[in-house]
XYZ file of C-alpha atoms in Angstrom:
401
model
C -11.652 18.252 -15.969
C -8.630 20.318 -14.927
C -7.640 18.154 -11.957
C -4.626 20.278 -11.081
C -6.716 23.441 -10.777
C -9.397 21.598 -8.818
C -6.841 20.238 -6.338
C -5.277 23.675 -5.899
C -8.685 25.270 -5.312
C -9.640 22.534 -2.841
C -6.430 22.989 -0.878
C -7.159 26.704 -0.516
C -10.611 26.032 0.932
C -11.287 26.654 4.624
C -12.916 23.216 4.729
C -9.721 21.414 3.678
C -7.146 20.264 6.251
C -3.844 18.512 5.659
C -1.655 19.584 8.579
C -3.534 18.401 11.644
C -5.229 20.491 14.320
C -2.567 21.185 16.932
C -3.200 18.150 19.145
C 0.047 16.388 18.261
C 1.359 15.996 21.801
C -1.832 14.446 23.126
C -2.237 12.172 20.118
C 1.398 11.058 20.138
C 1.063 9.900 23.739
C -2.051 7.905 22.837
C -0.475 6.337 19.761
C 2.641 5.329 21.693
C 0.509 3.662 24.327
C -1.668 1.809 21.825
C 0.821 0.836 19.130
C 4.427 0.975 20.396
C 6.224 -1.947 22.078
C 9.028 -2.024 24.617
C 9.920 -5.563 23.527
C 10.363 -4.527 19.905
C 12.427 -1.531 20.941
C 14.696 -3.816 22.983
C 15.093 -6.213 20.053
C 16.067 -3.323 17.794
C 18.719 -2.295 20.307
C 19.977 -5.884 20.474
C 20.996 -5.990 16.813
C 17.439 -6.988 15.779
C 17.691 -10.387 17.462
C 16.234 -12.130 20.513
C 16.723 -15.699 21.763
C 14.682 -17.530 24.372
C 15.634 -21.113 25.100
C 15.923 -22.747 21.660
C 14.091 -20.094 19.638
C 15.883 -17.240 17.887
C 13.906 -14.427 16.297
C 15.638 -12.300 13.639
C 13.829 -9.076 12.828
C 14.268 -7.344 9.515
C 16.143 -4.082 10.045
C 13.296 -2.054 8.522
C 9.714 -3.075 9.151
C 6.383 -1.868 10.439
C 4.884 1.615 10.547
C 6.374 4.025 8.030
C 6.272 7.796 8.390
C 3.331 8.175 5.999
C 1.265 5.613 7.919
C 2.091 7.176 11.297
C 1.100 10.547 9.902
C -2.234 9.277 8.544
C -3.192 7.488 11.767
C -2.157 10.472 13.877
C -4.275 12.822 11.738
C -7.272 10.496 12.093
C -6.870 10.513 15.884
C -6.419 14.290 15.830
C -9.604 14.647 13.819
C -11.638 12.822 16.444
C -9.979 14.891 19.205
C -10.706 18.151 17.376
C -14.282 17.168 16.457
C -15.408 15.227 19.566
C -19.129 15.299 18.773
C -19.291 15.616 14.987
C -20.130 12.785 12.622
C -16.861 11.575 11.060
C -16.524 9.386 7.981
C -13.553 7.864 6.225
C -13.659 6.997 2.525
C -11.709 3.760 2.916
C -9.504 1.927 5.398
C -7.084 4.507 6.809
C -4.313 1.934 6.266
C -4.367 -1.786 5.536
C -4.271 -3.008 9.109
C -7.340 -4.561 10.750
C -6.484 -3.580 14.326
C -5.980 0.093 13.461
C -9.187 0.266 11.425
C -11.113 -1.477 14.207
C -9.771 1.064 16.693
C -11.116 3.895 14.535
C -14.526 2.222 14.451
C -14.435 2.077 18.259
C -13.782 5.841 18.176
C -17.011 6.238 16.137
C -15.262 6.961 12.867
C -17.567 5.370 10.287
C -16.453 3.903 6.969
C -18.293 4.741 3.755
C -20.408 1.638 3.047
C -20.394 -0.303 -0.204
C -23.672 -0.756 -2.036
C -23.832 -2.921 -5.163
C -20.039 -2.882 -5.397
C -19.707 0.909 -5.124
C -19.184 3.346 -2.281
C -22.464 4.868 -1.150
C -21.700 8.524 -0.448
C -25.401 9.290 -0.008
C -24.946 8.539 3.706
C -22.717 11.622 4.047
C -24.596 14.775 4.922
C -23.581 18.342 4.237
C -21.038 19.818 6.674
C -19.982 16.436 8.095
C -16.306 15.545 8.518
C -14.683 13.135 6.054
C -11.155 11.698 6.277
C -9.269 10.741 3.130
C -6.988 7.744 3.856
C -3.234 7.370 3.373
C -3.833 5.885 -0.102
C -5.678 9.006 -1.191
C -9.065 9.403 -2.829
C -10.139 9.830 -6.401
C -10.758 13.257 -7.882
C -14.429 12.358 -8.256
C -14.739 11.511 -4.566
C -13.004 14.711 -3.511
C -15.210 16.774 -5.798
C -18.361 15.117 -4.448
C -17.344 15.810 -0.845
C -16.399 19.380 -1.683
C -19.779 19.912 -3.339
C -21.427 18.633 -0.129
C -19.495 21.301 1.777
C -17.886 18.640 3.958
C -14.882 19.261 6.167
C -12.153 17.253 4.417
C -9.169 15.907 6.350
C -6.606 14.710 3.815
C -4.116 12.144 5.157
C -2.823 11.145 1.708
C 0.803 10.054 1.929
C 3.119 12.624 0.289
C 4.715 9.818 -1.735
C 1.316 9.085 -3.286
C 0.885 12.794 -4.041
C 4.288 12.712 -5.728
C 2.992 10.081 -8.147
C -0.070 12.234 -8.846
C 2.233 15.105 -9.784
C 4.032 12.845 -12.242
C 0.742 11.817 -13.832
C -0.190 15.483 -14.165
C 3.056 16.035 -16.091
C 2.195 13.113 -18.391
C -1.213 14.625 -19.046
C 0.189 18.101 -19.714
C 2.309 16.698 -22.565
C -0.451 14.368 -23.840
C 1.343 11.200 -22.728
C -0.501 8.048 -21.709
C 0.256 7.096 -18.105
C 1.309 3.469 -17.764
C 0.766 2.709 -14.082
C 2.478 -0.280 -12.485
C -0.067 -1.414 -9.916
C -3.302 -3.233 -9.189
C -6.135 -1.505 -11.019
C -8.649 -2.156 -8.206
C -6.349 -0.929 -5.422
C -7.600 2.338 -3.943
C -4.257 4.059 -4.465
C -4.184 3.189 -8.159
C -7.838 4.199 -8.512
C -6.918 7.586 -7.053
C -3.789 7.940 -9.203
C -5.568 7.033 -12.437
C -8.250 9.640 -11.712
C -5.614 12.352 -12.229
C -4.702 10.966 -15.657
C -6.351 11.716 -18.967
C -5.364 8.469 -20.679
C -3.972 5.569 -18.663
C -3.235 1.849 -18.686
C -2.543 -0.188 -15.533
C -0.095 -3.098 -15.799
C 0.143 -5.562 -12.922
C 3.535 -7.118 -13.580
C 6.373 -7.656 -16.023
C 4.390 -10.243 -17.977
C 1.687 -7.696 -18.776
C 4.295 -5.018 -19.460
C 6.000 -7.278 -22.014
C 2.659 -7.871 -23.715
C 2.165 -4.113 -24.046
C 5.738 -3.638 -25.254
C 5.266 -6.255 -27.951
C 2.036 -4.567 -29.038
C 3.845 -1.241 -29.348
C 6.572 -2.791 -31.499
C 4.590 -5.256 -33.576
C 0.924 -4.401 -33.277
C -1.652 -7.053 -32.525
C -5.272 -7.894 -31.935
C -6.926 -4.760 -30.539
C -9.931 -6.660 -29.208
C -7.680 -9.166 -27.457
C -5.698 -6.311 -25.897
C -8.786 -4.552 -24.559
C -10.176 -7.824 -23.219
C -6.914 -8.675 -21.494
C -6.773 -5.305 -19.719
C -10.497 -4.948 -19.054
C -11.127 -2.457 -16.210
C -7.459 -1.405 -16.292
C -7.576 1.470 -18.797
C -9.253 4.831 -19.301
C -12.549 5.184 -21.124
C -12.096 5.075 -24.882
C -8.526 3.746 -24.648
C -7.132 2.697 -28.039
C -3.873 0.693 -27.942
C -3.210 1.504 -31.614
C -2.925 5.252 -30.968
C -2.595 5.765 -27.203
C 0.734 3.972 -26.809
C 2.780 6.278 -29.018
C 3.777 8.509 -26.081
C 3.947 6.977 -22.608
C 4.930 8.029 -19.112
C 5.646 5.631 -16.265
C 3.946 5.851 -12.861
C 3.475 3.341 -10.071
C 1.461 2.286 -7.077
C 3.930 3.164 -4.330
C 3.708 -0.239 -2.624
C 4.753 -2.357 -5.608
C 8.090 -4.158 -5.787
C 10.808 -1.600 -6.415
C 12.810 -3.922 -8.662
C 9.813 -4.714 -10.848
C 8.788 -1.057 -11.186
C 12.327 -0.168 -12.249
C 12.460 -3.086 -14.703
C 9.110 -2.108 -16.247
C 10.304 1.470 -16.660
C 13.490 0.288 -18.343
C 11.508 -2.042 -20.624
C 9.331 0.789 -21.952
C 12.330 3.080 -22.324
C 14.047 0.459 -24.502
C 10.804 -0.210 -26.359
C 10.432 3.437 -27.323
C 14.068 3.722 -28.358
C 13.645 0.693 -30.583
C 10.346 1.931 -32.006
C 11.242 5.573 -32.579
C 15.064 5.812 -32.495
C 17.081 6.902 -29.438
C 17.274 10.488 -30.665
C 13.477 10.776 -30.363
C 13.156 9.088 -26.958
C 12.181 12.280 -25.109
C 9.274 12.741 -27.499
C 7.812 9.340 -26.624
C 8.863 8.426 -23.077
C 8.777 10.048 -19.601
C 9.793 8.616 -16.241
C 10.231 10.033 -12.735
C 11.455 8.329 -9.566
C 8.273 7.800 -7.557
C 9.262 4.664 -5.631
C 8.381 5.164 -1.964
C 11.421 5.278 0.331
C 9.678 3.273 3.057
C 8.586 0.530 0.663
C 12.097 0.364 -0.740
C 13.695 0.210 2.729
C 11.453 -2.647 3.850
C 12.085 -4.602 0.665
C 15.849 -4.077 0.965
C 15.736 -5.211 4.605
C 13.802 -8.314 3.579
C 16.377 -9.081 0.899
C 19.058 -8.953 3.592
C 17.002 -11.073 5.989
C 16.457 -13.933 3.529
C 20.213 -14.272 3.072
C 20.531 -15.419 6.683
C 20.127 -19.016 7.803
C 16.425 -19.158 8.603
C 14.062 -22.071 9.105
C 11.001 -20.010 8.239
C 9.719 -16.459 7.978
C 6.611 -14.844 9.434
C 5.315 -11.833 7.490
C 2.830 -9.703 9.418
C 0.365 -7.321 7.822
C -3.133 -6.930 6.446
C -4.100 -9.511 3.852
C -5.079 -6.687 1.503
C -1.773 -4.887 2.079
C 0.155 -4.757 -1.185
C 3.516 -3.923 0.386
C 3.156 -6.819 2.849
C 2.354 -9.253 0.060
C 5.484 -8.215 -1.795
C 7.592 -8.956 1.283
C 6.159 -12.459 1.265
C 6.977 -12.794 -2.429
C 10.642 -12.156 -1.632
C 10.750 -15.055 0.838
C 9.192 -17.274 -1.823
C 11.876 -16.317 -4.321
C 14.479 -17.622 -1.866
C 12.476 -20.813 -1.181
C 12.095 -20.077 2.519
C 8.807 -21.299 4.059
C 6.757 -18.228 4.930
C 3.519 -17.501 6.739
C 1.577 -14.308 6.075
C -0.666 -13.445 9.033
C -2.441 -10.237 9.978
C -2.206 -10.590 13.755
C -1.193 -12.865 16.600
C -4.757 -14.169 16.694
C -3.810 -16.394 13.751
C -1.436 -18.401 15.962
C -3.081 -21.103 18.094
C -0.587 -21.744 20.860
C -2.147 -24.814 22.461
C -2.617 -26.613 19.138
C 0.653 -25.533 17.432
C -1.359 -24.322 14.440
C -1.239 -21.190 12.332
C -3.902 -19.753 10.055
C -2.099 -17.990 7.235
C -2.565 -16.766 3.684
C -0.288 -18.187 0.982
C 0.250 -16.015 -2.088
C -2.822 -15.751 -4.323
C -4.849 -18.321 -2.355
C -7.334 -18.310 0.496
C -6.554 -18.679 4.167
C -5.460 -22.130 5.267
C -4.432 -23.891 8.474
C -0.931 -25.303 8.918
C -0.701 -27.924 11.658
C 2.506 -28.471 13.633
C 4.008 -25.409 12.005
C 6.734 -25.172 14.668
C 8.825 -28.304 15.114
C 10.934 -29.489 18.039
C 14.512 -28.449 18.638
C 16.367 -25.250 17.824
C 14.787 -22.955 15.290
C 15.572 -19.558 13.793
C 12.631 -17.516 12.568
C 12.767 -14.369 10.477
C 10.084 -11.792 11.209
C 9.058 -8.736 9.230
C 5.939 -6.653 8.873
C 4.331 -4.362 6.352
C 4.351 -0.580 6.573
C 0.872 -0.558 8.131
C 1.627 -2.929 11.017
C 2.027 -1.559 14.577
C 4.903 -2.815 16.728
C 2.352 -4.055 19.289
C 1.064 -6.551 16.740
C 4.604 -7.761 16.000
C 5.213 -8.167 19.752
C 2.077 -10.276 20.118
C 3.169 -12.568 17.279
C 6.658 -13.042 18.747
C 5.317 -13.806 22.222
C 2.949 -16.408 20.784
C 5.812 -18.042 18.898
C 7.790 -18.334 22.128
C 4.746 -19.670 24.002
C 4.057 -22.290 21.321
C 7.629 -23.545 21.289
C 7.707 -23.746 25.083
C 4.756 -26.148 25.017
C 6.129 -28.487 22.330
C 9.745 -28.743 23.537
């Protein structure tokens, strides 16, 4: 399928919308009321710090809603304003934040249900309105909705679209797209749908395995088993790794994406000689600015003298998880929560999610005496949620002092 032509044709359709519906002023007022916080604004103006009694909160200097997230949420609100009576669907969570997605459900925006592990688009009728989330949607999903003559509201983040353009360039020159990401993540699913041949690598460990296979060969069956579900149909590591282009899920760790790109560049130079590098390797800068800014701010935050860090964001939010990983690298106790509801003030308990494990309860998580707490949040977290967490921290400490 010529995905580039399909996308261009779709964008020219009268049923396709990507720029909102002219209700920006009304929607902005609503979003500010529901998601902004005077407390957080005051903390920002106070050098990102607030102290009450013996508790000091240090905010990262970049956190919370990014431009792409604000845009997607605003377009979803605009869609409901513009189509007050129509049936509206969304193909996935608009962003990875439970409070925002719950708010959309309250506005009668329905989510495509899963049936036997797959999205059930049979519930969508012709001419209904369907929102594509900030992570994007696969080519197959867009084609299905277009065939149903649905009104499509595309909130895909422009940074995600930038990655798609890179993958299109790989495909045009018959390069295999090596995508740094999580193969089951909706953004990577969408990105890989624009590729002809692709392989998804999760981390540097997997990238090194692929690099070694390129240089030295290996067990083809073992390779395909190791990367099951993470490559295109008919993928053959013995022939499809001769020409590779690098792409990424925009919410992955910037440093790791860059390191993986450099690894494959060096691998191809070693395999084919530096003079032939351009015939075997392609790379474009597709690291999201917002993701990079929040990671850089976290790296600055962990250098301060902190007793612990609270990371706020959806548990399925990749960019939030990577912020927590940074605190772990600096051996600072961290607690990943998705809302203030995870803090039990009267009991001095917190329900949090450690990396790669299930939710657990930490008793007596705030001790007596002076304490300095670092706070950051993922790009899908409203300031109101951060405010709620901070207020509950203060309330808990007040009871135990």
